[in-house]
Amino acid sequence: MDIAKRYDKNPILRPSDLKPGIEGMEITCLLNPGVFRMNGKTWLVLRVAERPKQIEGKISFPVYNKEGHIEIMSFDEDDPQLDASDPRVIQYKGQNYLTTLSYLRLVYSDDDLHFREDPEYSPIFGQGPLESFGIEDCRVATMEDGFFLTYTMVSHVAVGVGLIATKDFKTYERKGMIFPPHNKDCAIFEEKINDKFYALHRPSSPELGGNYIWLAESFDRIHWGNHKCIATTRDNSWDSARVGAGAAPIKTNEGWLEIYHGANADHRYCLGALLLDLKDPSKVLARSVETIMEPVAAYEKTGFFGNVVFTNGHYVEGDVVKLFYGASDEVICKAEFSIKEILNSLK
Ligand code: MAN
């Protein structure tokens, strides 16, 4: 099923719309923006993925070295020790690397269509050994006391969730890794429930369990506990291989509405919804049996990594969710949903 109303001007941003942010690189992909509203404008925290212009027979990509400087790694495409079957990750002698280096970049718009950069708002680059392969897929929780950014920290040791607090997107307070490896897709609820902060997160358990959505509580948004698994993958379904939260849950009269992504074994990424109890969000009241959005448009079916619609950012206006998403891991798009329609689809 697909109840998304796509912008007819999609994609709204492509790699060629921006200048590379790292010297000597080109932008390969724009992905999965975090979204917030500030000063009457819509802001996207884009994930920008860069690498050097590729030369025939080679695969090369940037990483941060111990000194925090960019270094280029390069492999021969036909090296028998190299597995390059996934355009996003390569394996060499049992070690994984990403084929691009991601960082976060802000753009804003008055009409949700034309996005611009403001030099007063600098990009956020990976910093330190836990971000040597970059930072990705930022969720922005807009809260009473500021903005809280949860994002994926990637390095050769692990994938985990980092937290950054900011009041103005000009100065940032880095809080470090709040969910240790392997973990990503973390969305903080934008208000407290029973005096506690809540977050959805997605640990991966390789033996027992899988790639499931979990809920955690905290008193300070840094230390999290009382973890509970609230949504697993479902066999023979569109979300059979992995599930993960999108942006912060939307508060409705019927419960917290969470738009999440699910993928099957073919890495086809679709969206569905979860409805969580308002007072106890560990109680799942309803869950999409069918998708609410699937990769069906041409720009969602082909690209850097095709058959992907992935979201971690939206804002809400009345009954309308203005959802921004990454299509085919390459371009940024917009779609709208009616909250009522999503809730009805859960009945
Ligand atoms: C997966 C994909 C990539 C991402 C890595 C690391 O392979 O989601 O896009 O770069 O994980 O997070």
CSV table of C-alpha atoms and ligand atoms in Angstrom, one decimal:
chain,number,residue,atom,x,y,z
A,1,MET,CA,0.0,0.0,0.0
A,2,ASP,CA,1.1,3.6,-0.6
A,3,ILE,CA,-0.8,6.5,0.9
A,4,ALA,CA,2.0,9.1,0.5
A,5,LYS,CA,1.3,12.2,-1.5
A,6,ARG,CA,4.6,12.8,-3.3
A,7,TYR,CA,5.7,16.3,-4.4
A,8,ASP,CA,5.4,16.5,-8.1
A,9,LYS,CA,8.7,18.4,-8.1
A,10,ASN,CA,10.6,15.5,-6.5
A,11,PRO,CA,13.5,15.1,-6.1
A,12,ILE,CA,13.9,18.5,-4.3
A,13,LEU,CA,17.7,18.1,-3.9
A,14,ARG,CA,20.3,16.2,-5.8
A,15,PRO,CA,24.0,15.8,-5.2
A,16,SER,CA,24.8,18.3,-8.1
A,17,ASP,CA,22.8,21.0,-6.2
A,18,LEU,CA,25.5,21.5,-3.7
A,19,LYS,CA,29.2,22.0,-3.8
A,20,PRO,CA,31.4,19.4,-2.1
A,21,GLY,CA,32.3,20.2,1.4
A,22,ILE,CA,35.6,18.3,1.6
A,23,GLU,CA,38.5,19.4,-0.6
A,24,GLY,CA,39.1,17.2,-3.6
A,25,MET,CA,35.9,15.2,-3.2
A,26,GLU,CA,32.6,15.1,-5.1
A,27,ILE,CA,29.2,14.6,-3.6
A,28,THR,CA,28.0,11.0,-4.4
A,29,CYS,CA,24.7,11.0,-2.4
A,30,LEU,CA,22.4,13.2,-0.4
A,31,LEU,CA,20.5,11.2,2.1
A,32,ASN,CA,18.1,11.0,5.0
A,33,PRO,CA,17.7,14.5,6.4
A,34,GLY,CA,16.7,15.4,9.9
A,35,VAL,CA,14.1,18.1,9.9
A,36,PHE,CA,13.2,21.1,12.2
A,37,ARG,CA,11.4,24.4,12.0
A,38,MET,CA,13.3,27.6,13.1
A,39,ASN,CA,12.4,31.2,12.5
A,40,GLY,CA,9.5,30.3,10.3
A,41,LYS,CA,11.6,28.2,7.9
A,42,THR,CA,12.0,24.5,7.3
A,43,TRP,CA,15.6,23.3,7.9
A,44,LEU,CA,17.0,20.1,6.8
A,45,VAL,CA,20.1,18.5,8.3
A,46,LEU,CA,21.3,16.6,5.2
A,47,ARG,CA,23.6,13.6,5.3
A,48,VAL,CA,26.1,14.4,2.6
A,49,ALA,CA,28.2,11.5,1.4
A,50,GLU,CA,31.4,12.3,-0.5
A,51,ARG,CA,34.3,10.5,-2.1
A,52,PRO,CA,37.0,11.3,-4.7
A,53,LYS,CA,36.1,11.1,-8.4
A,54,GLN,CA,36.4,7.4,-9.1
A,55,ILE,CA,38.9,6.2,-11.6
A,56,GLU,CA,38.4,3.0,-13.6
A,57,GLY,CA,39.4,-0.2,-11.9
A,58,LYS,CA,39.8,1.4,-8.5
A,59,ILE,CA,37.5,2.0,-5.5
A,60,SER,CA,38.6,4.9,-3.3
A,61,PHE,CA,37.1,6.7,-0.4
A,62,PRO,CA,38.0,9.1,2.4
A,63,VAL,CA,38.4,8.3,6.1
A,64,TYR,CA,39.6,10.4,9.0
A,65,ASN,CA,43.0,9.3,10.3
A,66,LYS,CA,44.2,9.5,13.9
A,67,GLU,CA,45.1,13.1,13.6
A,68,GLY,CA,41.6,13.9,12.3
A,69,HIS,CA,42.8,14.6,8.8
A,70,ILE,CA,41.3,13.2,5.6
A,71,GLU,CA,43.1,10.2,4.1
A,72,ILE,CA,42.2,8.4,0.9
A,73,MET,CA,42.0,4.7,0.9
A,74,SER,CA,42.2,3.0,-2.4
A,75,PHE,CA,41.7,-0.7,-3.6
A,76,ASP,CA,42.0,-2.5,-6.9
A,77,GLU,CA,38.5,-3.5,-8.0
A,78,ASP,CA,39.6,-6.9,-9.1
A,79,ASP,CA,41.6,-7.7,-5.9
A,80,PRO,CA,40.4,-11.2,-4.9
A,81,GLN,CA,40.4,-10.1,-1.3
A,82,LEU,CA,37.9,-7.4,-2.0
A,83,ASP,CA,34.1,-7.8,-1.8
A,84,ALA,CA,32.5,-4.8,-3.4
A,85,SER,CA,29.0,-6.3,-4.1
A,86,ASP,CA,27.3,-3.6,-2.0
A,87,PRO,CA,27.8,-0.1,-3.3
A,88,ARG,CA,27.6,1.3,0.3
A,89,VAL,CA,30.1,-0.9,2.1
A,90,ILE,CA,33.1,-2.9,1.0
A,91,GLN,CA,34.9,-5.7,2.7
A,92,TYR,CA,38.7,-6.1,2.4
A,93,LYS,CA,40.5,-8.9,4.2
A,94,GLY,CA,37.5,-9.3,6.6
A,95,GLN,CA,37.4,-5.6,7.5
A,96,ASN,CA,34.5,-3.4,6.5
A,97,TYR,CA,34.8,0.1,5.1
A,98,LEU,CA,32.2,2.6,3.8
A,99,THR,CA,32.5,3.6,0.2
A,100,THR,CA,31.7,7.2,1.0
A,101,LEU,CA,32.3,9.5,4.0
A,102,SER,CA,29.2,11.2,5.4
A,103,TYR,CA,28.8,14.5,7.3
A,104,LEU,CA,25.8,16.7,8.1
A,105,ARG,CA,25.0,19.9,6.4
A,106,LEU,CA,22.2,22.4,7.0
A,107,VAL,CA,19.9,23.9,4.3
A,108,TYR,CA,16.7,26.0,4.8
A,109,SER,CA,13.7,27.0,2.8
A,110,ASP,CA,10.6,29.2,2.9
A,111,ASP,CA,8.6,27.0,0.6
A,112,ASP,CA,9.9,23.5,1.2
A,113,LEU,CA,11.0,23.4,-2.3
A,114,HIS,CA,13.9,25.7,-2.9
A,115,PHE,CA,16.6,25.0,-0.3
A,116,ARG,CA,19.6,27.2,0.4
A,117,GLU,CA,22.7,27.3,2.6
A,118,ASP,CA,23.6,30.0,5.0
A,119,PRO,CA,27.3,30.4,5.6
A,120,GLU,CA,26.6,31.2,9.3
A,121,TYR,CA,25.6,27.6,9.8
A,122,SER,CA,28.6,25.4,9.4
A,123,PRO,CA,28.6,21.7,8.4
A,124,ILE,CA,29.0,19.2,11.2
A,125,PHE,CA,31.8,16.8,10.5
A,126,GLY,CA,32.8,13.6,12.2
A,127,GLN,CA,35.2,14.1,15.1
A,128,GLY,CA,37.4,11.6,16.9
A,129,PRO,CA,38.0,7.9,16.6
A,130,LEU,CA,34.4,6.8,16.9
A,131,GLU,CA,33.5,9.0,13.8
A,132,SER,CA,36.4,8.2,11.6
A,133,PHE,CA,34.1,6.8,8.9
A,134,GLY,CA,31.7,9.7,9.3
A,135,ILE,CA,28.3,10.6,10.8
A,136,GLU,CA,24.9,9.8,9.3
A,137,ASP,CA,21.1,10.0,9.4
A,138,CYS,CA,20.5,12.7,12.0
A,139,ARG,CA,17.2,12.9,13.9
A,140,VAL,CA,16.3,16.3,15.4
A,141,ALA,CA,14.2,16.3,18.5
A,142,THR,CA,12.8,19.8,19.1
A,143,MET,CA,12.3,20.2,22.8
A,144,GLU,CA,11.6,23.0,25.3
A,145,ASP,CA,15.2,23.4,26.2
A,146,GLY,CA,16.8,23.1,22.8
A,147,PHE,CA,17.4,20.8,19.9
A,148,PHE,CA,18.8,17.3,20.4
A,149,LEU,CA,20.4,15.6,17.5
A,150,THR,CA,20.8,11.8,17.5
A,151,TYR,CA,22.9,10.4,14.6
A,152,THR,CA,24.9,7.4,13.6
A,153,MET,CA,28.6,7.4,14.5
A,154,VAL,CA,30.6,5.2,12.2
A,155,SER,CA,34.2,4.0,12.5
A,156,HIS,CA,36.2,0.8,12.0
A,157,VAL,CA,35.3,-0.3,15.5
A,158,ALA,CA,31.6,0.2,15.4
A,159,VAL,CA,28.3,1.8,14.5
A,160,GLY,CA,26.6,3.5,17.4
A,161,VAL,CA,24.4,6.5,18.3
A,162,GLY,CA,25.8,9.9,19.1
A,163,LEU,CA,24.0,12.9,20.7
A,164,ILE,CA,24.6,16.6,20.1
A,165,ALA,CA,22.7,19.3,21.9
A,166,THR,CA,22.3,22.8,20.4
A,167,LYS,CA,20.1,25.9,20.9
A,168,ASP,CA,21.0,27.7,17.7
A,169,PHE,CA,22.8,25.3,15.3
A,170,LYS,CA,25.8,27.6,15.6
A,171,THR,CA,27.4,26.1,18.6
A,172,TYR,CA,27.1,22.5,19.5
A,173,GLU,CA,27.6,20.4,22.6
A,174,ARG,CA,28.8,16.9,21.7
A,175,LYS,CA,27.6,14.5,24.3
A,176,GLY,CA,29.4,11.4,22.9
A,177,MET,CA,27.9,7.9,22.2
A,178,ILE,CA,24.6,7.3,24.0
A,179,PHE,CA,23.8,3.9,22.6
A,180,PRO,CA,26.8,1.6,22.1
A,181,PRO,CA,27.3,-0.7,19.2
A,182,HIS,CA,25.7,-2.0,17.2
A,183,ASN,CA,23.0,0.6,17.3
A,184,LYS,CA,21.4,3.3,15.0
A,185,ASP,CA,18.0,4.8,14.2
A,186,CYS,CA,17.6,6.6,17.5
A,187,ALA,CA,14.7,9.0,17.9
A,188,ILE,CA,14.1,10.9,21.1
A,189,PHE,CA,10.4,11.7,22.1
A,190,GLU,CA,10.0,15.5,22.0
A,191,GLU,CA,8.4,15.7,25.4
A,192,LYS,CA,8.7,13.8,28.7
A,193,ILE,CA,6.3,11.1,29.8
A,194,ASN,CA,5.9,10.6,33.5
A,195,ASP,CA,8.9,12.8,34.1
A,196,LYS,CA,11.2,10.8,32.0
A,197,PHE,CA,12.7,11.1,28.6
A,198,TYR,CA,12.1,8.3,26.1
A,199,ALA,CA,13.8,7.2,23.0
A,200,LEU,CA,13.4,4.6,20.3
A,201,HIS,CA,16.6,2.9,19.2
A,202,ARG,CA,17.7,0.0,17.0
A,203,PRO,CA,20.3,-2.4,18.4
A,204,SER,CA,21.3,-5.3,16.2
A,205,SER,CA,21.7,-8.7,17.8
A,206,PRO,CA,23.4,-11.1,15.5
A,207,GLU,CA,22.6,-14.5,17.1
A,208,LEU,CA,19.4,-14.4,19.1
A,209,GLY,CA,17.1,-11.6,18.0
A,210,GLY,CA,17.7,-9.3,15.0
A,211,ASN,CA,17.4,-5.7,13.9
A,212,TYR,CA,14.5,-4.7,16.1
A,213,ILE,CA,13.1,-1.4,17.5
A,214,TRP,CA,13.6,-0.9,21.2
A,215,LEU,CA,12.5,1.7,23.7
A,216,ALA,CA,14.6,3.2,26.5
A,217,GLU,CA,14.1,5.7,29.3
A,218,SER,CA,16.4,8.4,30.7
A,219,PHE,CA,16.5,11.3,33.2
A,220,ASP,CA,19.1,13.3,31.3
A,221,ARG,CA,19.0,12.1,27.6
A,222,ILE,CA,22.6,10.8,28.1
A,223,HIS,CA,22.2,7.7,30.3
A,224,TRP,CA,19.5,5.3,29.1
A,225,GLY,CA,18.0,2.3,30.8
A,226,ASN,CA,15.0,0.0,31.2
A,227,HIS,CA,15.3,-1.1,27.6
A,228,LYS,CA,12.4,-2.9,26.0
A,229,CYS,CA,12.0,-4.5,22.6
A,230,ILE,CA,8.8,-3.1,21.1
A,231,ALA,CA,8.8,-4.2,17.4
A,232,THR,CA,10.5,-7.1,15.7
A,233,THR,CA,10.8,-8.0,12.1
A,234,ARG,CA,8.1,-10.2,10.6
A,235,ASP,CA,8.6,-13.2,8.4
A,236,ASN,CA,7.4,-13.1,4.8
A,237,SER,CA,6.6,-9.4,5.2
A,238,TRP,CA,8.0,-6.2,3.7
A,239,ASP,CA,9.8,-5.7,7.1
A,240,SER,CA,11.3,-9.2,7.4
A,241,ALA,CA,15.0,-8.3,7.7
A,242,ARG,CA,15.2,-5.0,9.6
A,243,VAL,CA,13.1,-2.3,11.2
A,244,GLY,CA,14.1,1.1,12.6
A,245,ALA,CA,12.5,4.2,13.9
A,246,GLY,CA,12.2,7.3,11.7
A,247,ALA,CA,12.0,10.7,13.4
A,248,ALA,CA,10.5,11.6,16.8
A,249,PRO,CA,7.0,10.1,17.4
A,250,ILE,CA,4.0,12.3,16.6
A,251,LYS,CA,1.6,12.9,19.5
A,252,THR,CA,-2.0,12.2,18.5
A,253,ASN,CA,-5.2,11.7,20.5
A,254,GLU,CA,-4.9,7.9,19.9
A,255,GLY,CA,-1.3,7.5,20.9
A,256,TRP,CA,2.3,8.2,19.7
A,257,LEU,CA,2.5,7.7,16.0
A,258,GLU,CA,5.8,6.5,14.8
A,259,ILE,CA,6.7,6.3,11.1
A,260,TYR,CA,9.4,3.6,10.8
A,261,HIS,CA,11.3,1.9,8.0
A,262,GLY,CA,11.4,-1.8,7.3
A,263,ALA,CA,13.4,-3.7,4.8
A,264,ASN,CA,13.3,-7.3,3.5
A,265,ALA,CA,16.2,-9.6,2.6
A,266,ASP,CA,16.5,-7.8,-0.8
A,267,HIS,CA,17.2,-4.5,1.0
A,268,ARG,CA,13.9,-3.0,-0.3
A,269,TYR,CA,13.2,-0.2,2.2
A,270,CYS,CA,9.5,0.8,2.8
A,271,LEU,CA,7.7,2.8,5.5
A,272,GLY,CA,5.1,1.7,8.0
A,273,ALA,CA,3.6,3.0,11.2
A,274,LEU,CA,3.5,2.0,14.9
A,275,LEU,CA,1.0,3.4,17.4
A,276,LEU,CA,2.3,3.5,21.0
A,277,ASP,CA,0.3,4.1,24.2
A,278,LEU,CA,0.4,7.8,25.3
A,279,LYS,CA,1.2,7.1,28.9
A,280,ASP,CA,3.3,3.9,28.4
A,281,PRO,CA,5.0,3.9,25.0
A,282,SER,CA,6.3,0.4,25.5
A,283,LYS,CA,2.7,-0.7,24.8
A,284,VAL,CA,2.2,-1.1,21.0
A,285,LEU,CA,-1.5,-0.4,20.3
A,286,ALA,CA,-1.3,-1.0,16.5
A,287,ARG,CA,1.2,-1.6,13.7
A,288,SER,CA,0.9,-1.5,9.9
A,289,VAL,CA,0.3,-4.8,8.3
A,290,GLU,CA,0.9,-3.3,4.9
A,291,THR,CA,3.3,-0.5,4.0
A,292,ILE,CA,2.2,3.2,4.0
A,293,MET,CA,4.9,4.0,1.4
A,294,GLU,CA,7.0,1.9,-0.9
A,295,PRO,CA,9.7,2.7,-3.5
A,296,VAL,CA,7.6,3.1,-6.6
A,297,ALA,CA,8.7,6.3,-8.3
A,298,ALA,CA,11.6,6.1,-10.8
A,299,TYR,CA,13.9,8.1,-8.4
A,300,GLU,CA,13.1,5.7,-5.6
A,301,LYS,CA,13.7,2.6,-7.7
A,302,THR,CA,17.0,3.5,-9.2
A,303,GLY,CA,20.0,5.4,-7.9
A,304,PHE,CA,23.1,4.9,-5.8
A,305,PHE,CA,21.2,2.1,-3.9
A,306,GLY,CA,17.9,1.5,-5.5
A,307,ASN,CA,14.5,0.5,-4.0
A,308,VAL,CA,14.8,2.7,-1.0
A,309,VAL,CA,12.5,5.2,0.7
A,310,PHE,CA,14.1,6.1,4.1
A,311,THR,CA,12.9,8.8,6.4
A,312,ASN,CA,14.2,10.3,9.7
A,313,GLY,CA,12.7,13.8,9.4
A,314,HIS,CA,9.3,15.5,9.2
A,315,TYR,CA,7.3,18.3,10.7
A,316,VAL,CA,3.6,18.4,11.4
A,317,GLU,CA,1.0,21.0,10.5
A,318,GLY,CA,-2.5,20.1,11.7
A,319,ASP,CA,-3.4,16.7,10.2
A,320,VAL,CA,-0.5,16.8,7.7
A,321,VAL,CA,2.9,15.2,8.2
A,322,LYS,CA,5.4,17.0,5.9
A,323,LEU,CA,7.8,14.2,5.5
A,324,PHE,CA,11.3,14.4,3.9
A,325,TYR,CA,13.0,11.3,2.8
A,326,GLY,CA,16.0,9.9,1.0
A,327,ALA,CA,15.2,8.1,-2.2
A,328,SER,CA,17.6,5.4,-3.6
A,329,ASP,CA,20.2,6.6,-1.1
A,330,GLU,CA,20.9,9.5,-3.6
A,331,VAL,CA,18.4,12.3,-3.7
A,332,ILE,CA,16.1,14.1,-1.2
A,333,CYS,CA,12.4,14.1,-1.7
A,334,LYS,CA,9.2,15.3,0.1
A,335,ALA,CA,5.8,13.6,0.6
A,336,GLU,CA,2.8,14.4,2.7
A,337,PHE,CA,0.7,12.1,4.8
A,338,SER,CA,-2.6,12.7,6.5
A,339,ILE,CA,-2.3,11.6,10.2
A,340,LYS,CA,-6.0,10.5,10.1
A,341,GLU,CA,-5.3,8.3,7.1
A,342,ILE,CA,-2.3,6.6,8.7
A,343,LEU,CA,-4.3,6.0,11.9
A,344,ASN,CA,-7.2,4.6,9.8
A,345,SER,CA,-4.8,2.3,8.0
A,346,LEU,CA,-3.9,0.8,11.4
A,347,LYS,CA,-7.4,-0.3,12.2
B,1,MAN,C1,24.5,0.5,6.1
B,1,MAN,C2,23.9,1.5,5.2
B,1,MAN,C3,24.9,2.6,4.8
B,1,MAN,C4,25.6,3.1,6.0
B,1,MAN,C5,26.2,2.0,6.9
B,1,MAN,C6,26.8,2.5,8.2
B,1,MAN,O1,25.4,-0.2,5.3
B,1,MAN,O2,22.8,2.1,5.9
B,1,MAN,O3,24.3,3.7,4.1
B,1,MAN,O4,26.6,4.0,5.6
B,1,MAN,O5,25.2,1.1,7.2
B,1,MAN,O6,25.8,3.1,9.0
